[in-house]
Coordinates of C-alpha atoms in Angstrom, one line a residue:
M1155 CA 53.7 -85.1 -33.9
A1156 CA 55.3 -83.8 -36.5
A1157 CA 59.1 -84.5 -35.3
R1158 CA 58.2 -88.5 -34.3
F1159 CA 57.0 -89.1 -37.7
W1160 CA 60.4 -87.3 -39.7
L1161 CA 62.2 -90.3 -36.8
L1162 CA 60.3 -92.2 -37.7
V1163 CA 60.6 -93.0 -41.6
L1164 CA 64.6 -92.2 -40.8
G1165 CA 64.9 -95.2 -38.8
V1166 CA 63.2 -96.7 -41.9
W1167 CA 66.3 -95.8 -44.2
A1168 CA 68.5 -97.1 -41.3
L1169 CA 67.2 -100.0 -41.7
G1170 CA 67.2 -101.1 -44.9
G1171 CA 63.8 -102.1 -45.0
C1172 CA 62.3 -105.8 -43.2
T1173 CA 62.2 -109.2 -44.6
P1174 CA 58.9 -110.6 -45.9
E1175 CA 59.3 -113.0 -41.9
E1176 CA 59.0 -110.4 -40.3
A1177 CA 56.6 -108.0 -42.1
S1178 CA 53.2 -110.4 -41.5
P1179 CA 49.9 -109.4 -43.3
A1180 CA 48.6 -109.2 -39.4
D1181 CA 49.8 -106.2 -39.2
A1182 CA 48.2 -103.5 -40.0
A1183 CA 48.5 -100.4 -42.6
V1184 CA 49.2 -97.2 -41.0
V1185 CA 48.1 -94.0 -42.0
V1186 CA 49.7 -91.3 -40.9
D1187 CA 48.1 -87.4 -41.1
V1188 CA 50.7 -85.2 -41.9
E1189 CA 50.7 -81.8 -41.1
A1190 CA 52.3 -79.2 -43.4
P1191 CA 55.3 -78.1 -42.1
D1192 CA 55.1 -73.7 -42.3
V1193 CA 58.2 -73.6 -44.1
Q1194 CA 59.3 -74.2 -47.6
T1195 CA 60.4 -77.2 -48.4
A1196 CA 63.3 -77.6 -51.1
D1197 CA 62.2 -80.9 -53.6
V1198 CA 63.9 -84.2 -52.4
E1199 CA 65.1 -86.5 -55.3
P1200 CA 63.1 -89.3 -56.6
V1201 CA 64.2 -93.4 -54.8
E1202 CA 65.4 -95.3 -57.5
P1203 CA 63.5 -98.3 -56.7
D1204 CA 65.4 -102.2 -55.9
A1205 CA 66.5 -104.0 -58.4
G1206 CA 65.2 -107.4 -57.8
P1207 CA 64.0 -108.4 -54.2
D1208 CA 66.0 -110.1 -52.9
A1209 CA 69.1 -106.8 -53.8
A1210 CA 71.0 -106.3 -51.8
P1211 CA 72.0 -102.6 -51.6
D1212 CA 75.2 -103.3 -52.5
G1213 CA 74.4 -105.4 -55.1
S1214 CA 74.0 -108.5 -53.3
S1215 CA 71.3 -110.0 -53.0
G1216 CA 69.5 -108.9 -50.4
G1217 CA 67.2 -111.0 -49.9
D1218 CA 64.0 -110.5 -47.8
R1219 CA 65.2 -108.1 -46.5
G1220 CA 63.7 -105.6 -49.6
V1221 CA 61.3 -103.2 -48.9
Q1222 CA 58.3 -104.4 -51.1
P1223 CA 58.0 -103.6 -54.5
D1224 CA 54.7 -102.1 -53.8
A1225 CA 55.2 -100.1 -50.8
A1226 CA 55.7 -96.4 -52.1
L1227 CA 56.8 -93.1 -50.2
D1228 CA 56.2 -89.4 -51.4
P1229 CA 57.6 -88.0 -48.9
T1230 CA 55.9 -84.5 -50.3
A1231 CA 52.5 -86.3 -50.2
D1232 CA 50.3 -85.4 -47.0
T1233 CA 49.3 -88.4 -46.5
M1234 CA 52.5 -91.4 -46.6
V1235 CA 51.1 -95.3 -46.4
A1236 CA 53.8 -98.1 -44.9
P1237 CA 53.3 -101.7 -43.4
I1238 CA 54.9 -100.9 -40.2
N1239 CA 55.5 -102.9 -37.2
D1240 CA 57.2 -103.8 -33.6
A1241 CA 60.3 -104.4 -35.1
M1242 CA 59.8 -101.1 -37.3
L1243 CA 58.9 -99.3 -34.0
D1244 CA 62.4 -100.2 -32.3
A1245 CA 64.7 -99.7 -34.0
A1246 CA 63.7 -96.3 -35.0
E1247 CA 64.2 -95.3 -32.1
D1248 CA 67.8 -96.5 -31.7
A1249 CA 68.6 -94.9 -35.0
T1250 CA 71.1 -92.4 -35.4
V1251 CA 71.3 -89.8 -38.6
D1252 CA 73.4 -88.0 -39.4
A1253 CA 72.4 -83.5 -39.6
T1254 CA 74.3 -83.5 -43.0
T1255 CA 73.2 -86.6 -44.6
D1256 CA 69.6 -83.6 -44.2
P1257 CA 68.2 -82.7 -47.5
I1258 CA 66.2 -80.3 -46.2
D1259 CA 67.3 -77.2 -42.6
D1260 CA 64.2 -77.3 -41.9
G1261 CA 64.1 -76.3 -37.9
I1262 CA 63.2 -79.7 -37.6
P1263 CA 65.0 -82.1 -34.2
D1264 CA 66.4 -85.4 -36.8
T1265 CA 66.5 -87.5 -34.2
I1266 CA 65.7 -88.1 -30.9
A1267 CA 68.6 -86.7 -29.1
E1268 CA 68.0 -83.3 -30.1
A1269 CA 64.0 -84.1 -29.9
D1270 CA 64.3 -84.3 -25.8
A1271 CA 67.7 -82.0 -26.2
A1272 CA 64.9 -79.5 -27.7
L1273 CA 62.0 -80.7 -24.7
E1274 CA 64.5 -79.8 -22.3
S1275 CA 65.6 -76.1 -23.6
D1276 CA 61.8 -75.4 -23.1
A1277 CA 61.0 -76.8 -19.5
A1278 CA 64.5 -74.2 -18.9
T1279 CA 62.9 -71.7 -20.4
D1280 CA 60.2 -72.4 -19.0
A1281 CA 61.0 -72.2 -15.6
A1282 CA 62.8 -68.5 -16.0
L1283 CA 59.5 -67.6 -16.7
E1284 CA 58.0 -68.6 -13.3
P1285 CA 57.5 -65.9 -10.7
D1286 CA 59.6 -66.0 -7.9
A1287 CA 59.3 -68.1 -5.2
A1288 CA 58.9 -65.0 -3.3
P1289 CA 57.6 -61.7 -3.5
D1290 CA 60.2 -58.7 -3.5
A1291 CA 60.1 -57.6 -0.1
A1292 CA 58.2 -54.6 0.7
L1293 CA 59.3 -51.6 -0.3
E1294 CA 59.2 -49.3 2.4
P1295 CA 57.8 -46.2 1.6
D1296 CA 59.3 -43.8 2.1
A1297 CA 59.3 -41.5 5.8
A1298 CA 56.5 -40.0 5.6
L1299 CA 56.5 -36.5 3.9
E1300 CA 56.6 -33.7 5.9
P1301 CA 54.4 -31.0 5.1
D1302 CA 55.6 -27.6 4.3
A1303 CA 55.1 -25.7 6.5
A1304 CA 52.3 -23.6 6.3
L1305 CA 52.8 -20.8 3.8
E1306 CA 52.6 -17.1 6.2
P1307 CA 49.6 -15.6 3.7
D1308 CA 50.7 -12.0 3.1
A1309 CA 50.1 -9.5 4.3
A1310 CA 46.8 -8.2 4.2
L1311 CA 46.5 -5.7 1.0
E1312 CA 45.5 -2.7 2.5
P1313 CA 42.9 -2.2 -0.1
D1314 CA 43.4 1.3 -2.7
A1315 CA 42.0 4.0 -0.6
A1316 CA 39.3 5.4 -2.9
P1317 CA 40.4 8.8 -4.4
E1318 CA 38.6 12.2 -2.5
P1319 CA 36.1 13.0 -4.4
E1320 CA 36.1 16.6 -6.2
C1321 CA 33.0 17.7 -4.7
R1322 CA 30.6 16.5 -2.4
V1323 CA 28.0 20.0 -2.2
D1324 CA 28.4 23.1 -4.4
A1325 CA 30.0 24.8 -1.5
D1326 CA 32.6 22.9 -2.3
C1327 CA 33.7 24.1 -5.7
P1328 CA 35.0 27.6 -6.3
G1329 CA 33.7 29.9 -8.4
D1330 CA 30.0 29.9 -9.4
D1331 CA 30.7 26.3 -9.7
I1332 CA 28.3 23.3 -9.3
C1333 CA 29.2 19.6 -8.4
L1334 CA 27.3 17.2 -10.2
G1335 CA 28.7 13.6 -9.6
N1336 CA 31.2 14.8 -7.4
L1337 CA 33.0 16.8 -9.9
C1338 CA 33.0 20.7 -10.6
L1339 CA 31.6 22.3 -13.1
P1340 CA 29.8 25.6 -14.9
P1341 CA 26.7 25.7 -13.4
P1342 CA 24.4 25.5 -16.9
D1343 CA 23.2 28.0 -18.7
G1344 CA 20.9 27.3 -20.8
T1345 CA 23.5 27.9 -23.9
C1346 CA 24.4 24.6 -26.7
A1347 CA 27.5 23.9 -24.6
N1348 CA 25.6 23.4 -21.3
P1349 CA 21.6 23.3 -21.8
Y1350 CA 19.6 23.0 -18.7
T1351 CA 18.4 19.4 -18.0
A1352 CA 14.4 18.5 -17.9
V1353 CA 12.5 15.3 -16.1
L1354 CA 10.1 14.3 -17.5
D1355 CA 6.9 15.1 -15.7
T1356 CA 8.6 17.7 -13.5
P1357 CA 8.4 21.1 -14.0
F1358 CA 10.9 23.6 -14.1
E1359 CA 11.8 27.1 -13.7
A1360 CA 14.2 29.0 -15.1
R1361 CA 14.1 33.0 -16.1
T1362 CA 15.0 34.4 -19.7
A1363 CA 17.0 37.3 -20.0
G1364 CA 19.8 40.1 -22.5
L1365 CA 19.2 38.9 -26.4
G1366 CA 18.3 36.3 -27.7
D1367 CA 20.0 34.4 -30.8
D1368 CA 18.6 32.1 -32.2
G1369 CA 14.6 31.4 -33.5
G1370 CA 12.3 28.9 -34.7
S1371 CA 10.9 28.2 -37.9
C1372 CA 7.4 29.3 -36.7
P1373 CA 5.6 32.4 -36.6
G1374 CA 6.0 34.7 -33.4
N1375 CA 10.3 34.3 -33.5
N1376 CA 10.3 37.2 -36.8
D1377 CA 13.5 39.0 -35.6
L1378 CA 16.0 36.9 -32.9
T1379 CA 15.7 39.8 -29.9
P1380 CA 14.2 37.2 -27.6
P1381 CA 16.1 35.8 -25.3
E1382 CA 16.0 32.2 -25.8
A1383 CA 17.1 29.0 -23.2
I1384 CA 17.7 25.6 -24.3
H1385 CA 16.6 22.0 -22.7
R1386 CA 18.0 18.5 -23.1
V1387 CA 16.4 15.8 -22.6
V1388 CA 16.4 12.0 -22.5
L1389 CA 12.9 10.5 -23.0
P1390 CA 12.3 7.4 -21.3
A1391 CA 10.0 5.2 -24.6
A1392 CA 9.0 6.2 -28.2
G1393 CA 5.9 8.3 -27.6
R1394 CA 4.3 11.1 -27.7
Y1395 CA 5.0 13.6 -25.5
C1396 CA 3.1 17.1 -24.5
V1397 CA 5.7 19.9 -23.9
N1398 CA 4.3 23.1 -22.3
T1399 CA 4.9 26.7 -21.1
R1400 CA 1.6 27.1 -19.5
G1401 CA 2.5 29.6 -16.0
S1402 CA 4.6 31.1 -18.0
A1403 CA 5.2 35.3 -17.0
F1404 CA 5.7 35.9 -20.8
D1405 CA 3.9 35.5 -24.9
T1406 CA 6.4 32.1 -24.9
M1407 CA 7.6 29.7 -28.2
L1408 CA 8.9 26.2 -27.9
Y1409 CA 11.0 24.5 -30.5
V1410 CA 12.3 21.1 -30.6
R1411 CA 16.1 19.6 -32.3
T1412 CA 17.9 16.6 -32.1
A1413 CA 20.9 18.6 -33.1
C1414 CA 21.4 21.8 -31.1
G1415 CA 21.5 25.4 -32.9
D1416 CA 21.2 23.3 -36.1
P1417 CA 17.9 24.5 -37.2
A1418 CA 18.1 21.7 -39.6
T1419 CA 17.5 19.1 -37.2
E1420 CA 14.3 21.1 -35.9
V1421 CA 11.4 18.6 -35.9
A1422 CA 8.7 20.6 -33.5
C1423 CA 8.0 24.4 -33.0
Q1424 CA 5.2 26.2 -31.6
D1425 CA 3.4 29.6 -31.0
D1426 CA 0.5 30.7 -28.6
D1427 CA -1.7 27.9 -28.5
F1428 CA -4.6 29.3 -27.3
A1429 CA -6.5 25.8 -27.4
I1430 CA -5.1 24.5 -25.0
N1431 CA -3.6 27.4 -22.6
G1432 CA -6.2 30.0 -23.2
P1433 CA -5.2 33.3 -24.6
G1434 CA -1.9 34.2 -22.1
G1435 CA 0.0 33.3 -24.7
Q1436 CA 2.3 30.5 -24.1
A1437 CA 3.1 27.6 -26.2
A1438 CA 2.7 24.1 -26.3
L1439 CA 3.6 21.4 -28.7
T1440 CA 3.4 17.9 -29.0
L1441 CA 6.6 15.8 -29.5
E1442 CA 6.4 12.3 -31.5
A1443 CA 9.7 10.7 -30.1
D1444 CA 12.0 7.9 -30.4
A1445 CA 13.3 5.5 -26.7
F1446 CA 15.8 7.0 -25.2
R1447 CA 17.6 10.1 -27.6
A1448 CA 18.3 13.7 -26.8
Y1449 CA 15.9 16.0 -28.2
Y1450 CA 16.7 20.0 -27.4
V1451 CA 14.2 22.2 -26.3
T1452 CA 14.2 25.9 -26.8
V1453 CA 12.0 28.5 -24.2
D1454 CA 12.2 31.9 -26.2
G1455 CA 9.9 34.9 -26.1
Y1456 CA 7.8 36.1 -28.9
G1457 CA 9.8 39.2 -30.5
S1458 CA 8.7 41.2 -33.9
P1459 CA 10.4 44.4 -35.3
G1460 CA 9.4 46.8 -32.7
E1461 CA 8.6 45.4 -30.4
A1462 CA 10.3 45.2 -26.6
P1463 CA 11.9 41.5 -27.0
R1464 CA 9.2 38.6 -24.3
S1465 CA 11.2 37.0 -21.8
G1466 CA 10.9 36.6 -18.4
D1467 CA 10.1 34.0 -15.5
Y1468 CA 8.7 30.7 -17.8
R1469 CA 8.1 27.3 -16.3
L1470 CA 8.8 23.9 -19.0
L1471 CA 6.6 20.5 -17.9
I1472 CA 6.5 17.7 -20.3
T1473 CA 4.7 14.5 -19.4
A1474 CA 3.7 11.1 -21.1
G1475 CA 0.8 11.8 -23.8
D1476 CA -0.8 14.9 -26.4
C1477 CA -1.3 17.9 -24.9
L1478 CA -4.7 19.3 -23.6
P1479 CA -6.8 21.8 -21.9
P1480 CA -5.8 22.3 -18.4
P1481 CA -8.5 20.9 -16.2
E1482 CA -11.2 23.9 -15.5
C1483 CA -11.0 23.4 -11.4
T1484 CA -9.9 21.3 -9.0
A1485 CA -11.7 20.0 -5.9
E1486 CA -8.8 22.3 -4.3
T1487 CA -9.7 25.0 -5.7
V1488 CA -13.0 24.8 -6.3
A1489 CA -14.2 27.3 -5.1
D1490 CA -12.1 29.7 -7.0
D1491 CA -12.4 27.4 -10.1
C1492 CA -16.9 27.3 -10.4
G1493 CA -17.5 29.6 -8.1
A1494 CA -19.9 29.5 -5.0
G1495 CA -22.6 27.0 -5.0
R1496 CA -21.3 24.1 -8.0
F1497 CA -19.3 21.8 -7.9
C1498 CA -16.1 19.7 -9.3
A1499 CA -15.8 16.6 -10.6
D1500 CA -14.0 15.5 -13.6
D1501 CA -12.0 18.5 -13.6
R1502 CA -15.7 20.1 -15.1
C1503 CA -17.7 22.7 -13.2
V1504 CA -21.4 21.3 -12.5
D1505 CA -24.1 22.4 -10.6
C1506 CA -24.0 19.6 -8.6
R1507 CA -22.6 15.8 -8.0
D1508 CA -26.2 14.0 -6.8
D1509 CA -28.9 14.4 -5.3
G1510 CA -27.9 15.8 -2.7
D1511 CA -26.5 18.9 -3.6
C1512 CA -30.2 19.8 -5.3
P1513 CA -31.9 20.8 -2.6
G1514 CA -35.9 19.7 -3.6
G1515 CA -34.7 18.1 -6.4
R1516 CA -32.4 15.7 -7.9
C1517 CA -29.9 15.8 -9.7
V1518 CA -29.2 14.6 -13.6
D1519 CA -26.5 15.3 -16.0
D1520 CA -24.5 17.5 -14.0
I1521 CA -27.8 19.6 -13.6
C1522 CA -30.4 19.8 -11.2
L1523 CA -34.2 19.3 -12.5
G1524 CA -36.1 18.7 -9.5
C1525 CA -38.0 15.8 -9.1
A1526 CA -38.8 12.7 -11.4
A1527 CA -42.5 12.1 -10.0
D1528 CA -44.0 14.0 -7.1
A1529 CA -42.4 11.1 -4.2
D1530 CA -38.9 13.0 -4.9
C1531 CA -41.6 16.3 -3.4
P1532 CA -41.9 17.9 -0.2
A1533 CA -45.6 16.9 1.6
G1534 CA -48.3 17.7 0.0
G1535 CA -45.7 18.8 -3.5
R1536 CA -46.2 17.2 -7.0
C1537 CA -43.4 17.4 -10.0
V1538 CA -43.9 19.2 -12.7
D1539 CA -41.8 20.0 -15.5
A1540 CA -38.2 18.4 -13.2
I1541 CA -39.6 20.7 -10.6
C1542 CA -41.5 20.3 -7.5
E1543 CA -44.0 22.5 -7.2
V1544 CA -45.8 23.4 -3.7
D1545 CA -48.7 26.1 -2.9
V1546 CA -48.6 28.4 -0.6
E1547 CA -52.2 27.9 1.6
A1548 CA -51.9 31.2 3.3
D1549 CA -49.5 34.4 2.4
G1550 CA -47.2 35.6 5.3
T1551 CA -46.7 38.4 7.2
C1552 CA -43.3 39.6 8.4
A1553 CA -44.4 38.6 11.6
M1554 CA -45.5 34.8 10.0
Q1555 CA -43.5 34.8 6.7
V1556 CA -43.9 31.0 4.5
D1557 CA -40.3 29.1 4.8
A1558 CA -38.6 29.0 1.2
T1559 CA -36.1 25.8 0.2
P1560 CA -34.0 27.0 -3.0
G1561 CA -34.9 24.8 -6.1
I1562 CA -38.8 24.7 -5.1
R1563 CA -41.2 26.5 -7.3
Y1564 CA -44.2 28.4 -4.8
R1565 CA -47.3 28.3 -5.8
G1566 CA -49.9 31.0 -4.2
E1567 CA -51.9 34.3 -5.1
T1568 CA -51.9 37.4 -3.0
V1569 CA -54.2 39.1 -1.7
G1570 CA -56.3 41.7 0.9
A1571 CA -54.5 45.2 1.6
G1572 CA -50.9 45.8 1.4
A1573 CA -48.7 46.7 4.6
L1574 CA -44.9 46.9 2.2
A1575 CA -43.4 48.9 -0.4
G1576 CA -40.5 48.1 -2.6
S1577 CA -37.9 50.8 -4.1
C1578 CA -38.9 50.0 -6.9
G1579 CA -43.0 48.8 -8.7
N1580 CA -44.8 51.0 -6.5
I1581 CA -45.3 55.3 -7.5
G1582 CA -45.0 57.7 -4.2
G1583 CA -44.2 53.9 -2.2
A1584 CA -48.3 53.0 -2.7
V1585 CA -49.0 50.1 -0.6
D1586 CA -52.6 49.7 -1.9
A1587 CA -51.3 45.7 -3.5
P1588 CA -51.2 43.2 -1.1
E1589 CA -47.4 40.6 -0.6
A1590 CA -46.4 37.8 0.3
V1591 CA -43.7 37.0 2.6
F1592 CA -41.1 34.3 2.1
R1593 CA -37.9 33.0 4.7
F1594 CA -34.9 32.2 3.0
T1595 CA -31.1 31.2 4.4
A1596 CA -28.6 30.8 2.2
P1597 CA -27.6 26.5 1.9
R1598 CA -24.0 27.8 0.9
A1599 CA -22.3 30.7 0.8
G1600 CA -22.7 31.8 -3.7
P1601 CA -25.4 34.0 -5.9
W1602 CA -28.7 33.1 -5.0
C1603 CA -31.0 33.9 -7.9
V1604 CA -34.3 35.1 -6.9
S1605 CA -37.0 35.2 -9.4
T1606 CA -41.0 35.7 -10.9
A1607 CA -41.1 34.5 -13.3
G1608 CA -44.3 32.8 -14.4
S1609 CA -46.6 34.5 -12.6
D1610 CA -49.4 36.2 -13.7
L1611 CA -49.6 38.8 -11.9
D1612 CA -47.2 41.8 -12.7
T1613 CA -45.2 41.5 -9.7
V1614 CA -42.5 43.6 -8.2
L1615 CA -40.0 42.0 -6.6
Y1616 CA -37.9 43.0 -2.9
V1617 CA -35.1 41.4 -0.9
R1618 CA -34.9 42.5 3.2
S1619 CA -32.1 41.8 5.7
D1620 CA -35.0 42.7 7.9
C1621 CA -38.4 42.5 7.0
A1622 CA -40.1 45.1 9.0
D1623 CA -37.1 48.0 7.9
A1624 CA -37.3 48.5 4.4
G1625 CA -33.9 50.9 4.9
S1626 CA -32.4 47.0 4.5
E1627 CA -33.6 46.0 1.1
I1628 CA -31.1 44.0 -0.3
G1629 CA -32.3 44.4 -3.7
C1630 CA -35.7 45.7 -6.0
S1631 CA -36.5 44.3 -9.0
D1632 CA -39.9 45.2 -11.7
D1633 CA -40.4 43.7 -15.3
A1634 CA -37.7 42.2 -15.6
F1635 CA -38.6 42.2 -19.4
D1636 CA -34.8 40.0 -20.3
L1637 CA -34.5 37.6 -17.5
T1638 CA -38.8 36.6 -17.2
G1639 CA -40.0 37.6 -20.5
G1640 CA -42.5 39.7 -18.5
P1641 CA -43.4 41.9 -16.6
Q1642 CA -42.3 39.5 -13.8
G1643 CA -38.9 40.7 -11.1
A1644 CA -36.7 38.7 -10.8
L1645 CA -32.4 39.4 -9.6
T1646 CA -29.4 38.1 -7.9
V1647 CA -28.3 37.4 -4.0
E1648 CA -25.2 37.5 -2.7
A1649 CA -25.6 35.6 0.4
A1650 CA -23.0 33.8 2.8
A1651 CA -23.4 30.8 4.1
D1652 CA -26.3 31.0 6.3
E1653 CA -27.3 34.0 6.1
V1654 CA -31.3 34.7 6.8
F1655 CA -32.9 37.5 4.0
A1656 CA -36.8 38.3 4.2
V1657 CA -38.7 37.8 0.1
I1658 CA -41.8 40.3 0.1
V1659 CA -43.8 39.4 -3.7
D1660 CA -46.3 42.2 -3.8
G1661 CA -47.7 43.8 -6.9
F1662 CA -47.5 46.8 -8.8
A1663 CA -49.3 49.3 -7.8
L1664 CA -50.6 53.1 -7.5
P1665 CA -51.3 55.0 -5.3
G1666 CA -54.8 54.1 -5.0
D1667 CA -54.9 52.1 -7.0
G1668 CA -52.4 48.0 -6.3
E1669 CA -52.5 45.3 -8.3
A1670 CA -53.0 41.3 -6.4
G1671 CA -53.6 38.1 -7.6
P1672 CA -51.3 34.3 -8.8
Y1673 CA -47.7 34.5 -8.4
V1674 CA -44.9 31.9 -8.4
L1675 CA -41.5 32.5 -6.3
R1676 CA -38.5 30.3 -7.0
I1677 CA -35.4 30.5 -5.5
T1678 CA -32.2 29.3 -7.7
E1679 CA -28.1 28.6 -7.0
G1680 CA -26.2 31.1 -8.3
A1681 CA -26.9 34.0 -11.3
C1682 CA -30.1 34.7 -12.9
A1683 CA -29.7 34.4 -16.0
A1684 CA -31.3 34.7 -19.3
P1685 CA -34.6 31.7 -19.8

């Protein structure tokens, strides 16, 4: 648009105007908006006005070809107003202006021919940018690449052979060495250089011998001559642990250190813990330990100047918790621990565990009390002070004995003439006092107490294995004041299980004078004891 405008202007200038006849009032004034060029333009000298309306360019009269006086041309204005008609446009199309006369070198074509040439050049450039009519020939793909020949794997690598262990068993080691962790090592000897290994809850047994050179801080190691054995232990958790030598064959002492051979690191020492291990002199101590810390436990012997050092076989056991006295009994050793006829319950010796252990009575607080009510007693019996009492209606004889059940208190009265006499209380063998005969069958092996304590009668008590045979007497008792509190008899009989005895209650007798009257008989399990 800008190029065509300037061509129009050039054409007007070339024609030098138009005549009044060619320009008519009907020709509308054209207002052309001119875009400001992007480039900076040079100043244009103002055009001098014509001398007059009729003046010609050479000074002669131009007549009606002169430019109208009111026409104005301001090349620097954004808007130019000029009267234009068809003749002017046609003349502008044919006009040519020499480029050298252009006062502004702004790159804009100065003639229509140049503009057309520029357009043709642009068209040629655009054509050059058009894509090729046909795409490049399809590229032939490279020949299919043959894959590399399968790589042969390296020959299977043989793993390095495991090194042969130095040993698997002690027999693989020379001399006295032992196999530990597939290595031959000198055997532990209970020294700081090679201590024994102690394991929680696992008894360790060994022997001390020779002479020692160390001692703990507690009394009992007044000289260092007793030999010692050192054990290294690592405990799995922090807490209290019992270190005990119960079961050792000599008077032991114990001390524990955190650094072997360094008395300054001692954390515990004990000798002769009678409350835990009794009078045997075996030491026991409670250790407050850290988790996964090594402790060195030394088993030593009691030593005093001038005395032979204690040494020998020992037993060491480390358990969790405080040291406690040993159980009074075990189920396996109850007979030895508690005695026949007693029971082991909760590591204690007891008289009974339940009513079944109390013939004719009840078990209350581990003791046979006999009964709580009459219903607890045999038919016709009654409960008196937790003991079942049964009245004896007829005195027994060797031919007709009364069965006696342990725990029951029998009450009767001797009457009539006597026929038997024991080895005691029947002066001169007098048989003048009447007697009552009972048969007792021991339900269990062990000691059984036969007593007439509580009788009004001055009794004489004797036991036979054969009622009619005086020579089978097992025991006789008269006036056992320490056991009965009076002139009544009481004696202990050792019985085998199911062994049968004749128990005879008699009265003190002098020749021609025998005592008779009310009596009491009771047989209980265990040896007789003072009331």
